[in-house]
XYZ file of C-alpha atoms in Angstrom:
701
model
C -0.466 0.220 -0.114
C 2.758 2.098 0.926
C 4.903 1.881 -1.891
C 1.554 2.577 -4.430
C 1.008 5.512 -2.607
C 4.740 6.805 -2.901
C 4.819 5.930 -6.819
C 2.088 7.621 -7.055
C 3.270 11.102 -4.542
C 6.195 10.787 -7.026
C 4.170 12.599 -9.634
C 3.318 15.743 -7.668
C 5.715 16.716 -5.708
C 9.323 16.395 -6.191
C 12.628 18.428 -7.042
C 16.351 18.862 -7.014
C 18.077 20.328 -3.945
C 21.500 21.491 -5.041
C 23.278 23.803 -8.563
C 23.729 21.870 -12.121
C 25.623 24.894 -13.106
C 28.790 24.100 -12.441
C 32.335 26.015 -12.893
C 35.187 24.770 -15.332
C 36.921 22.998 -12.708
C 39.872 24.960 -11.249
C 42.442 21.632 -10.460
C 43.815 21.560 -7.125
C 45.069 25.447 -5.938
C 42.512 26.184 -3.841
C 43.509 29.727 -4.287
C 41.691 30.207 -7.667
C 38.519 31.643 -8.335
C 35.491 30.501 -8.462
C 34.924 30.301 -12.855
C 31.433 31.733 -14.487
C 28.881 30.152 -12.722
C 27.053 28.727 -15.738
C 30.041 27.307 -17.371
C 28.630 24.227 -18.525
C 28.962 20.505 -17.175
C 32.093 18.675 -17.232
C 32.367 14.840 -16.746
C 35.486 16.390 -14.169
C 34.618 17.458 -11.330
C 35.140 21.086 -9.735
C 38.099 21.215 -7.470
C 37.807 21.207 -3.545
C 37.421 24.514 -3.177
C 34.037 25.015 -4.975
C 30.651 24.236 -3.512
C 27.703 23.762 -5.964
C 24.984 22.278 -3.229
C 22.530 25.239 -3.351
C 21.386 27.625 -5.510
C 24.615 28.365 -7.739
C 28.589 26.448 -7.241
C 30.357 29.297 -5.000
C 33.916 29.338 -4.111
C 34.261 28.380 -0.524
C 35.389 31.202 0.408
C 31.784 32.787 0.116
C 30.112 30.330 1.961
C 29.028 31.436 5.228
C 29.644 28.130 7.594
C 32.894 25.807 7.762
C 32.509 23.998 5.027
C 34.573 21.936 2.993
C 34.717 19.741 0.145
C 35.944 16.180 -1.152
C 36.767 15.962 -4.536
C 39.094 15.007 -7.319
C 42.480 13.816 -6.329
C 41.825 13.622 -2.360
C 38.427 11.931 -2.741
C 40.336 9.266 -4.678
C 43.274 9.650 -1.292
C 40.704 9.144 1.531
C 37.836 6.819 -0.123
C 36.937 4.331 2.416
C 34.002 1.768 2.282
C 32.552 4.027 3.911
C 31.471 7.103 4.076
C 32.239 7.524 8.135
C 35.343 6.667 7.668
C 36.047 8.388 4.396
C 35.064 12.095 5.329
C 36.881 12.144 8.497
C 39.565 13.875 8.494
C 38.177 16.712 7.194
C 37.870 19.865 9.565
C 34.965 19.281 12.349
C 33.954 15.551 10.761
C 35.592 12.572 13.322
C 33.109 9.173 12.614
C 31.113 6.373 14.759
C 33.892 3.781 13.411
C 31.516 1.005 14.437
C 33.896 -1.318 13.321
C 35.281 -0.539 9.498
C 31.444 -1.606 8.081
C 29.488 0.522 9.885
C 30.786 3.949 10.575
C 28.327 7.773 10.292
C 30.296 10.835 9.984
C 30.311 12.349 13.374
C 30.146 16.423 12.216
C 30.968 18.510 15.362
C 29.885 16.191 18.027
C 26.771 15.587 16.088
C 24.962 12.469 14.875
C 21.818 11.451 12.925
C 19.302 14.243 12.392
C 21.640 17.342 13.779
C 23.585 16.212 11.089
C 22.316 15.142 8.354
C 23.262 12.373 5.207
C 21.874 13.220 1.466
C 22.519 12.200 -2.064
C 22.147 14.510 -4.637
C 19.912 16.326 -1.573
C 17.890 13.878 -0.800
C 18.558 11.102 2.458
C 19.577 7.628 2.539
C 16.148 6.477 2.977
C 17.026 3.784 5.399
C 17.962 3.122 9.065
C 21.016 4.136 9.795
C 19.747 6.819 11.852
C 18.928 4.953 14.378
C 21.538 3.070 15.797
C 25.360 3.624 15.372
C 25.274 -0.453 13.861
C 23.214 0.044 11.040
C 25.745 1.398 8.139
C 24.360 4.656 5.825
C 23.691 2.994 2.277
C 25.280 5.939 0.794
C 28.198 4.530 -1.507
C 32.173 6.203 -1.312
C 32.980 4.342 -4.280
C 30.250 5.877 -6.707
C 30.637 9.352 -5.573
C 31.591 12.345 -7.807
C 32.436 15.075 -4.529
C 31.227 14.967 -1.172
C 30.230 18.678 0.210
C 30.453 19.003 3.802
C 27.993 22.051 4.932
C 27.438 24.737 7.587
C 25.614 28.049 7.883
C 21.982 29.209 6.220
C 22.738 26.503 3.101
C 22.133 23.603 5.251
C 18.989 24.969 6.950
C 17.440 24.246 3.762
C 17.930 20.215 3.779
C 16.679 20.485 7.545
C 14.994 21.951 10.556
C 18.295 20.841 12.523
C 21.391 20.542 11.113
C 23.697 21.753 13.881
C 26.756 19.732 13.118
C 26.381 20.562 9.363
C 25.128 18.604 6.134
C 26.400 15.684 4.384
C 25.412 16.183 0.268
C 27.164 13.015 -1.244
C 27.117 13.998 -5.179
C 26.962 11.574 -8.066
C 25.926 11.121 -11.515
C 23.907 8.346 -11.200
C 21.421 10.718 -13.427
C 23.802 12.259 -15.746
C 23.918 16.029 -15.981
C 26.649 15.773 -18.884
C 26.337 15.208 -22.573
C 28.835 12.827 -23.191
C 31.360 14.501 -26.053
C 32.513 10.384 -26.375
C 30.542 7.491 -27.750
C 31.137 5.522 -25.233
C 33.050 7.605 -21.460
C 33.792 4.949 -19.342
C 35.105 6.021 -15.907
C 36.330 2.971 -13.545
C 38.701 2.496 -9.936
C 40.050 -0.227 -7.879
C 41.733 -0.694 -4.631
C 43.531 -2.975 -2.730
C 43.771 -2.118 0.832
C 45.948 -4.684 2.944
C 45.028 -4.201 6.423
C 41.468 -5.806 5.630
C 42.647 -7.369 2.599
C 40.541 -5.325 0.847
C 39.341 -5.497 -2.641
C 37.064 -3.203 -4.094
C 36.150 -2.376 -7.832
C 33.524 0.139 -9.668
C 32.691 1.258 -12.423
C 30.169 3.423 -14.376
C 29.199 4.062 -18.919
C 27.600 7.197 -19.887
C 26.511 6.510 -23.532
C 24.960 9.604 -25.538
C 21.845 8.007 -27.875
C 20.108 10.200 -30.870
C 21.629 13.485 -29.405
C 19.806 14.245 -26.523
C 19.105 10.900 -24.146
C 22.153 9.852 -22.316
C 21.645 6.297 -20.313
C 24.183 5.241 -17.346
C 25.443 2.268 -16.210
C 27.280 1.599 -12.568
C 28.209 -1.277 -10.229
C 30.294 -1.807 -7.868
C 32.275 -4.784 -5.296
C 34.401 -4.204 -2.136
C 35.100 -7.718 0.074
C 36.740 -7.607 3.520
C 38.093 -9.779 5.414
C 38.620 -9.560 9.647
C 40.162 -5.710 9.913
C 44.279 -5.780 10.894
C 44.215 -3.853 14.419
C 47.692 -2.317 15.686
C 47.541 -4.042 19.161
C 44.690 -5.973 21.305
C 41.335 -5.798 20.531
C 40.325 -4.592 23.982
C 41.200 -1.315 25.318
C 43.982 -1.447 28.289
C 41.539 -0.371 31.399
C 39.204 -3.251 30.116
C 42.278 -5.214 29.497
C 43.612 -4.823 33.169
C 39.784 -5.840 34.079
C 39.797 -9.230 32.290
C 43.398 -10.012 33.599
C 41.800 -8.690 36.762
C 39.201 -11.808 36.424
C 39.502 -14.985 38.707
C 37.831 -16.659 35.567
C 40.165 -17.721 32.980
C 37.593 -17.465 29.810
C 37.523 -13.824 30.659
C 41.594 -13.780 31.306
C 41.930 -15.096 27.748
C 40.069 -11.614 26.181
C 42.723 -10.580 27.328
C 45.109 -11.832 24.774
C 43.170 -10.445 21.739
C 44.907 -9.119 18.898
C 46.612 -8.716 15.179
C 42.757 -9.047 14.187
C 38.927 -7.577 15.385
C 37.185 -10.785 15.281
C 33.393 -10.767 12.739
C 34.679 -7.535 10.589
C 34.403 -9.332 7.479
C 32.132 -7.550 4.754
C 30.898 -7.522 1.423
C 29.503 -5.581 -0.464
C 27.859 -4.948 -3.797
C 25.646 -2.476 -5.344
C 24.513 -2.002 -9.291
C 22.276 1.219 -10.284
C 21.169 2.259 -13.966
C 19.410 5.113 -15.137
C 18.568 7.695 -18.309
C 18.395 11.719 -18.973
C 16.551 13.854 -21.421
C 19.181 16.917 -21.404
C 18.902 20.223 -23.833
C 18.960 23.788 -24.022
C 15.897 24.076 -21.779
C 16.924 21.788 -19.087
C 16.861 18.316 -18.376
C 14.633 15.241 -16.986
C 15.813 11.828 -16.063
C 15.375 8.926 -13.296
C 18.042 6.071 -12.047
C 17.037 2.841 -10.117
C 19.554 1.168 -8.167
C 20.103 -2.367 -5.136
C 22.538 -2.063 -3.011
C 23.350 -5.404 -1.118
C 26.000 -5.534 2.230
C 26.339 -8.407 4.797
C 29.188 -7.580 7.746
C 29.692 -8.495 10.890
C 29.475 -6.474 14.057
C 32.439 -6.334 16.120
C 31.913 -8.347 19.439
C 31.270 -6.363 22.600
C 32.783 -8.776 25.053
C 31.725 -9.607 28.655
C 33.878 -9.218 31.691
C 30.830 -11.083 33.710
C 31.621 -15.083 32.639
C 27.655 -15.219 33.626
C 27.354 -12.991 30.339
C 27.778 -14.261 26.649
C 29.058 -12.050 24.204
C 27.288 -12.157 21.308
C 28.365 -12.553 17.434
C 26.086 -10.060 15.593
C 26.381 -10.054 12.187
C 23.763 -7.801 9.363
C 22.473 -8.461 6.354
C 20.998 -5.183 4.386
C 19.213 -4.663 1.222
C 17.704 -1.268 -0.223
C 16.160 -0.966 -3.855
C 15.662 2.931 -4.777
C 14.105 4.875 -7.382
C 15.316 8.307 -8.183
C 14.034 10.438 -9.817
C 15.359 14.583 -11.289
C 14.651 17.290 -13.088
C 15.131 20.729 -14.220
C 13.612 23.932 -16.631
C 15.006 26.613 -17.680
C 12.060 29.020 -17.611
C 13.489 32.027 -18.625
C 13.955 35.864 -18.024
C 11.527 36.285 -15.791
C 11.801 36.516 -11.885
C 12.090 32.211 -11.953
C 15.951 30.900 -13.389
C 14.679 27.983 -12.745
C 12.474 24.622 -11.200
C 13.726 21.706 -10.061
C 12.472 18.526 -9.244
C 13.952 16.313 -6.870
C 12.322 12.504 -5.195
C 13.599 9.293 -4.644
C 11.363 6.326 -3.066
C 13.273 2.977 -1.146
C 12.196 -0.096 0.033
C 14.765 -1.520 2.933
C 15.312 -4.222 5.293
C 18.032 -5.597 7.443
C 18.146 -8.966 9.142
C 20.760 -9.054 12.588
C 21.905 -12.810 12.130
C 23.479 -14.704 15.302
C 26.608 -17.092 15.275
C 23.930 -19.767 14.803
C 22.686 -19.074 11.713
C 19.203 -17.935 12.533
C 18.306 -14.689 11.967
C 17.073 -12.387 15.401
C 15.568 -9.646 14.120
C 14.648 -8.136 11.034
C 14.291 -4.874 10.241
C 12.008 -2.917 7.808
C 11.398 0.364 6.078
C 9.726 2.352 3.439
C 10.286 5.714 2.446
C 9.511 8.068 -0.428
C 11.048 12.352 -0.454
C 10.790 14.961 -2.272
C 12.280 18.679 -2.867
C 10.183 21.054 -5.064
C 12.332 23.912 -5.681
C 11.968 27.832 -7.217
C 15.856 29.534 -8.145
C 15.617 33.541 -8.301
C 17.379 34.311 -10.777
C 19.653 36.918 -9.690
C 18.823 40.986 -10.012
C 21.566 43.039 -9.164
C 23.248 41.471 -6.496
C 20.390 39.640 -5.256
C 19.608 36.132 -5.558
C 17.282 33.065 -3.240
C 15.168 30.326 -3.820
C 12.484 28.911 -1.970
C 10.778 25.496 -2.481
C 8.807 22.593 -0.290
C 10.060 19.191 0.986
C 7.592 16.090 1.985
C 8.594 12.679 2.963
C 7.459 10.175 4.667
C 8.686 6.978 6.398
C 7.126 3.387 8.275
C 9.067 0.987 9.959
C 8.921 -1.884 11.451
C 10.882 -3.903 13.812
C 10.433 -8.618 13.756
C 11.851 -10.295 15.826
C 13.212 -11.250 19.027
C 15.176 -8.607 20.183
C 12.465 -6.168 18.370
C 13.371 -2.830 20.917
C 10.873 -0.074 18.654
C 7.774 -0.400 17.152
C 6.071 -0.180 14.454
C 5.514 3.157 13.666
C 5.502 6.539 10.628
C 7.085 9.780 10.491
C 5.498 12.495 8.136
C 7.580 15.602 7.671
C 6.604 18.769 5.700
C 8.453 21.229 5.010
C 8.696 25.011 3.332
C 12.373 26.728 3.060
C 13.764 29.588 1.988
C 17.371 30.796 1.120
C 18.366 33.905 0.176
C 21.683 35.954 -0.611
C 22.509 40.085 -1.164
C 26.310 40.619 -2.353
C 26.802 43.805 -1.516
C 30.935 44.051 -3.004
C 32.398 44.054 0.369
C 29.406 42.922 2.438
C 27.916 39.470 2.016
C 24.495 38.785 3.755
C 22.781 35.556 4.017
C 18.671 34.870 5.339
C 17.559 31.326 5.638
C 14.141 30.063 6.872
C 12.271 26.750 7.205
C 9.206 26.141 8.371
C 8.200 22.156 9.373
C 5.055 19.786 10.471
C 5.702 16.832 11.874
C 3.458 13.915 12.369
C 4.578 10.305 13.994
C 2.641 7.887 15.709
C 3.632 4.009 16.953
C 1.765 0.984 16.943
C 1.623 -0.634 20.301
C 2.194 -4.615 19.355
C -1.069 -6.713 18.460
C -2.656 -3.666 17.696
C -4.602 -3.314 14.763
C -6.655 0.053 15.862
C -5.672 3.577 16.848
C -1.871 4.233 16.322
C -0.345 3.454 21.252
C 1.490 7.043 20.200
C 0.437 9.922 17.766
C 2.322 13.045 18.018
C 2.574 16.303 16.452
C 5.102 18.869 16.514
C 6.039 22.164 14.179
C 9.007 23.783 14.025
C 10.497 26.733 12.914
C 14.207 27.387 12.593
C 15.849 30.334 10.272
C 19.384 31.440 10.313
C 20.263 35.577 9.355
C 24.724 35.953 8.408
C 26.673 38.061 7.067
C 30.685 38.420 5.828
C 32.514 41.484 4.704
C 35.343 41.680 2.529
C 38.454 42.472 5.055
C 41.263 43.287 1.981
C 41.082 41.309 -1.025
C 40.446 37.555 -0.925
C 39.908 37.621 2.570
C 36.590 38.166 4.487
C 35.152 37.550 8.261
C 31.587 36.416 8.634
C 29.009 36.084 11.310
C 26.409 33.609 11.348
C 23.623 33.515 13.756
C 20.815 30.652 13.512
C 17.730 29.796 15.552
C 16.765 25.942 14.959
C 14.388 23.673 16.058
C 13.535 20.285 15.352
C 10.919 16.800 16.760
C 12.575 14.386 18.231
C 12.753 10.953 15.965
C 10.897 7.761 16.699
C 14.034 6.223 17.656
C 14.256 9.083 20.611
C 10.875 8.858 21.141
C 9.502 4.833 21.501
C 12.957 3.155 22.075
C 12.722 0.410 24.560
C 14.187 -3.466 24.126
C 17.472 -5.677 23.800
C 18.915 -4.447 20.570
C 21.663 -7.686 19.311
C 23.302 -5.045 17.091
C 24.810 -2.251 19.174
C 24.630 -4.912 22.157
C 22.231 -2.558 24.638
C 19.482 -2.323 25.875
C 18.231 1.138 24.788
C 15.283 3.223 26.557
C 13.177 6.488 24.685
C 11.063 8.772 25.981
C 7.481 8.941 24.183
C 7.286 12.355 26.255
C 9.958 14.555 24.891
C 9.757 17.857 23.410
C 10.734 19.453 20.479
C 14.931 20.009 20.579
C 15.240 23.833 20.742
C 18.420 25.330 20.257
C 20.206 28.877 19.268
C 23.481 29.522 17.552
C 26.657 31.697 16.800
C 29.721 31.320 14.425
C 31.940 33.044 13.294
C 34.387 33.096 10.106
C 37.561 34.202 8.768
C 38.619 32.805 5.076
C 40.824 34.048 2.981
C 43.027 33.301 -0.331
C 46.060 34.757 -2.080
C 49.204 33.403 -4.305
C 50.706 30.271 -2.814
C 48.273 30.474 0.252
C 44.949 29.974 1.513
C 43.349 29.489 5.125
C 39.660 29.173 6.681
C 38.687 29.016 10.314
C 35.510 28.865 12.359
C 34.608 28.904 15.585
C 30.416 28.327 17.246
C 29.233 28.756 20.364
C 25.011 27.181 20.885
C 22.858 26.317 24.009
C 20.246 24.005 23.082
C 16.963 23.387 25.380
C 15.738 20.153 25.890
C 18.795 18.607 23.987
C 18.002 14.895 23.829
C 20.752 12.091 24.373
C 21.368 9.018 25.656
C 23.775 7.445 27.598
C 24.558 4.656 29.184
C 22.540 4.611 32.878
C 24.950 1.388 34.734
C 22.456 -0.869 35.346
C 22.035 -4.068 33.222
C 18.809 -5.953 31.325
C 18.361 -9.413 28.986
C 22.037 -8.934 30.013
C 23.390 -5.941 28.563
C 24.086 -2.598 28.920
C 21.244 -0.086 29.528
C 20.911 2.971 27.650
C 18.713 5.400 28.727
C 18.164 8.098 26.725
C 17.107 12.191 28.288
C 16.164 15.780 27.884
C 17.318 18.458 29.510
C 19.474 21.854 28.438
C 23.349 21.541 26.763
C 25.797 24.166 25.519
C 28.383 22.916 22.839
C 31.185 25.228 21.593
C 34.671 24.865 19.714
C 36.633 26.012 16.674
C 38.039 24.109 13.247
C 40.658 26.160 11.661
C 42.615 24.928 8.429
C 45.162 26.383 6.085
C 47.623 25.748 2.870
C 51.089 27.496 1.730
C 53.267 27.256 -0.839
C 56.975 27.135 0.865
C 58.792 26.475 -2.392
C 59.073 25.685 -6.325
C 61.447 23.545 -7.488
C 61.653 22.900 -10.998
C 58.129 21.423 -11.418
C 57.183 20.900 -8.193
C 55.331 23.213 -5.934
C 56.616 22.107 -2.088
C 53.045 22.863 0.009
C 52.494 22.691 4.069
C 48.818 22.186 5.538
C 48.507 21.616 8.788
C 44.623 21.379 10.550
C 43.101 21.518 14.133
C 39.590 20.966 15.823
C 37.980 21.115 19.384
C 34.569 20.400 20.228
C 33.652 21.039 24.190
C 29.799 20.047 25.184
C 28.407 19.929 28.363
C 25.022 18.636 29.938
C 23.718 21.279 31.873
C 23.647 20.806 35.297
C 24.764 16.862 34.529
C 28.425 16.944 33.241
C 29.834 16.370 29.664
C 28.054 15.018 26.920
C 28.931 12.028 25.785
C 31.517 9.975 22.576
C 32.866 13.516 21.940
C 35.811 13.843 19.949
C 38.952 15.423 21.626
C 41.280 18.117 19.946
C 42.856 16.717 16.820
C 45.561 18.497 15.306
C 47.157 17.657 11.842
C 49.922 18.478 9.969
C 51.077 17.772 6.368
C 54.058 18.229 3.681
C 53.633 18.209 -0.129
C 54.990 18.311 -2.923
C 52.584 18.394 -6.551
C 53.410 18.861 -10.174
C 50.797 18.203 -12.807
C 52.246 14.530 -13.135
C 52.972 13.271 -9.518
C 51.979 14.083 -5.869
C 53.564 12.891 -3.165
C 52.367 13.642 0.320
C 53.228 12.748 3.988
C 51.526 13.890 7.089
C 50.371 13.375 10.638
C 47.790 13.693 12.584
C 47.599 13.691 16.685
C 44.275 13.157 18.470
C 44.452 14.081 22.689
C 42.962 12.070 25.154
C 39.540 12.183 25.809
C 39.336 12.862 29.586
C 36.098 14.501 29.809
C 33.870 12.597 29.779
C 29.952 11.457 30.679
C 29.257 8.359 33.744
C 29.724 5.306 33.428
C 32.080 5.985 30.190
C 35.169 5.141 29.509
C 38.936 7.669 28.659
C 40.351 7.603 25.452
C 43.569 8.293 24.816
C 45.863 9.442 22.508
C 47.078 8.976 19.833
C 49.318 9.799 16.546
C 48.497 8.832 12.709
C 51.464 8.577 9.770
C 50.062 8.253 6.751
C 52.471 9.266 3.450
C 50.733 9.073 -0.748
C 52.374 8.788 -3.866
C 49.745 9.731 -6.816
C 51.059 9.259 -10.681
C 48.724 10.615 -13.183
C 50.367 9.506 -16.146
C 48.703 11.769 -19.174
C 47.014 14.968 -17.322
C 43.964 16.134 -15.912
C 42.161 13.091 -18.556
C 41.203 11.594 -14.860
C 43.580 8.235 -15.799
C 45.828 7.726 -11.739
C 47.484 5.115 -9.949
C 47.186 6.246 -6.338
C 49.937 4.207 -3.622
C 49.173 5.065 0.216
C 50.191 4.174 3.558
C 48.336 4.933 6.361
C 48.963 4.262 10.375
C 52.500 3.719 9.133
C 54.148 2.658 12.729
C 51.187 0.173 13.414
C 49.771 2.394 16.776
C 46.632 1.469 18.509
C 44.083 4.507 17.528
C 40.283 4.333 18.701
C 38.066 7.243 19.108
C 36.187 9.090 21.273
C 32.882 9.054 19.118
C 32.632 5.380 18.542
C 30.553 3.980 21.294
C 32.769 0.545 20.130
C 36.235 1.921 20.892
C 36.828 -0.276 24.125
C 36.062 -3.149 21.393
C 36.557 -2.015 18.288
C 39.891 0.066 17.157
C 41.132 1.437 14.292
C 42.261 -0.346 11.580
C 46.566 -0.957 11.982
C 48.798 -0.021 9.100
C 47.584 -0.542 5.749
C 49.419 0.147 2.403
C 46.383 0.708 -0.559
C 46.493 0.866 -4.054
C 44.400 2.378 -6.297
C 43.976 2.178 -9.900
C 41.547 5.205 -11.564
C 40.530 4.853 -15.394
C 38.167 7.821 -17.436
C 38.275 7.189 -21.222
C-alpha cells in the first residue's frame, strides 16, 4: 500500500537540491577563483575550492559557515568503504567507527538528525540514524564529490542541521552529454589491513543527441580487519587480567585481528536522462546489498555470553531529478528531486538464525524555485515532503512499528553588495509521528505532532582582497525522532538495552558562528568558531544498569551547551622545478556539556594534523601526521580515550595529465599504533585499523 502511494506521489511533488551549473574545473589550487556559474558541466568535477550545493556554484570563501569539499585526487586518496571513514580527516568531522563497516560522520560532535546524510540533496532513506551499527546506504565508491555544509545553506535540507549537512553527489542521473561515443570511469582498490578488494565502474552513452544512458556497479570484500595491538582497550584488559575466570582472562590476549569484522558489499544502478538547452529530466534505479560483521562487545562477566552478530542489509531505490530553465522572468529555474526506497536488514546470530529484521519504506521529494539574479540579490524557495514507515520483527525488537511524516517550507536568500555579503534562510516544518502498540491493529498507541521553525541570518565583510570575516546567527528547532521517543528493548547490533521517552518535546537551539577565510598567491586558510546552547537537548547515555544481560542506554532531555573551533590552511613553501612544495595544517575541537549534569558522551577530543606535499601536473607525494589528544571529559559510565598519533604517506601519479587516469599508493598508520575514536560506542572493543597499505587505480576514457 505504501509503495503504491509513494510512486503515485512522485508525480505530484518532486525537485533537486543542488545547483547543476558548475564552473570549469580549477584543479587542486584552493586559491583559484571560481569560474562563471553558467559554464557547462564536465565529467571532471570542480576542485575542492568550489561548492555546488545550493542555488549556484560558489567559492568556499563565499559560503557562510565552515565548509569543506572532498573531490578529485583528495577524494580518491581518502576513499574508504564507509562514508564516515572517508570524511574523517575533514575539519570538524570525526566518525562513529562502529567497526570498519558501519561508520557514520560525526559533525562537530553531532550525528543523526543534527547531521543529515544526503545523496544529491535527498536522504539516504535507510535506518542508519536509528543505531550506530546500521550502515548508511551511501556508497563512496560511486561519489563524484562530497560536500560538508554549514550555515544558512544547510537549513534548506533540514530544520536542525546544527552540525552540518553531508551531501554526496554522484552521476547516476546524468547531467552532461558526453562528447565521446562511450564515456567510462573505473576504480580498483586493494587495502592490506582488511585484505580489501573493491571495484567500481560507470558508463555513460549518448543516444540520439538528447538522451544519455548510464550504468554503474561496484563490489567490495574484506576480511577481518588487522589492528595495531590488543582488541580490548587498556582499561578493559586490566579488568580481564584481574578476573578469576580463565575465559575472561583469555579475552585480554585477543590481538592482531578484529573478530567478526569481515564484509561483502555490492551495488548496481542504471539510469537515463534527457538533456537539452531548456533543462533536463532523468531517473535512476539501484540495488544495494551488504553483509557485514559487527565487532563483539565482550562481556567481562563470565555469566554473560557476548553475542556475535552479522547484518545483511538490502535496499531497492528509485530516484528522479528534473530541471526546467524558465527564461528571463523572476525565476531562473524550477528543479525537482525525489526518491523512494524499500529497505530491510536482518541481524543474524552466531548460530545462523535471524534474530531481528528491520523493514523500512520511505519517500522523499523536494520542489525548488531558483530566482534569477537581480543586481546583487539571488535566492531560492521551495518545499519538501517525506514519509517513512518502519517496523521491527524478532526476539530483540527494541522499537514498535512506527510512522513519521514531514512537510517543510524553506527559503534561502543572498545579497551581494561587494565588500558586504548577506545571507538568510528560514524553514517551517510540520511533523507527525506515531507508533503502534504490539498486537494493536486499531489506532496508534502513541501519536505526536510537532510544528517547528528554524532560521539563520549572517553576513560577511571583505577585510582585504579575497579575505573575508563572517558572522552567522541561527535558531533551530527539531522534533524528536521515533527512536528517541519509542525505543525500549534489547538491540543485538549495539549489544545494548535502549530506552527512549514518548513524552519528549521538541529540541530547540540558538547558535552563533564566526568565520575568517582567505586565499592568495600560494596560500589559503579557513577558520570557524561556534557556540550553541540547547533547550530540551536529547541524548542517550549508559546508566550503569544491566537488563537482559545488556548495558542499559537511556535517552534523556536537558539543556546543553556546545562550543568549539575548526581551522585549516595551506602555504606554498617553495617551487622546485615543476614541483610546488606545500605545507598544510588542520585543528578542530568540541566542548559539549549537559547543564547541571556533566560532559555529553562520545565527543571527539582536540585534534591536530599537519602535512607536507610536493605537487606537479603528473606526480604528487604527501606525508602527514595526525594527533588526537586524550579525551578525559567523559560522561558517567563512559571510559577515557587515550591519545594517539597516526602517520600517513601517499604518492599519486597521473600518466596522461588531467584526463582522470591515475595510480595512488598510500600507507596509513605506518607505525601500526593502537588508535580508538572517542565518538565510537565500541571504542573499548574495536580499535581503528593498523598499518594499511593501499593501492588505487582509476581509469577514465
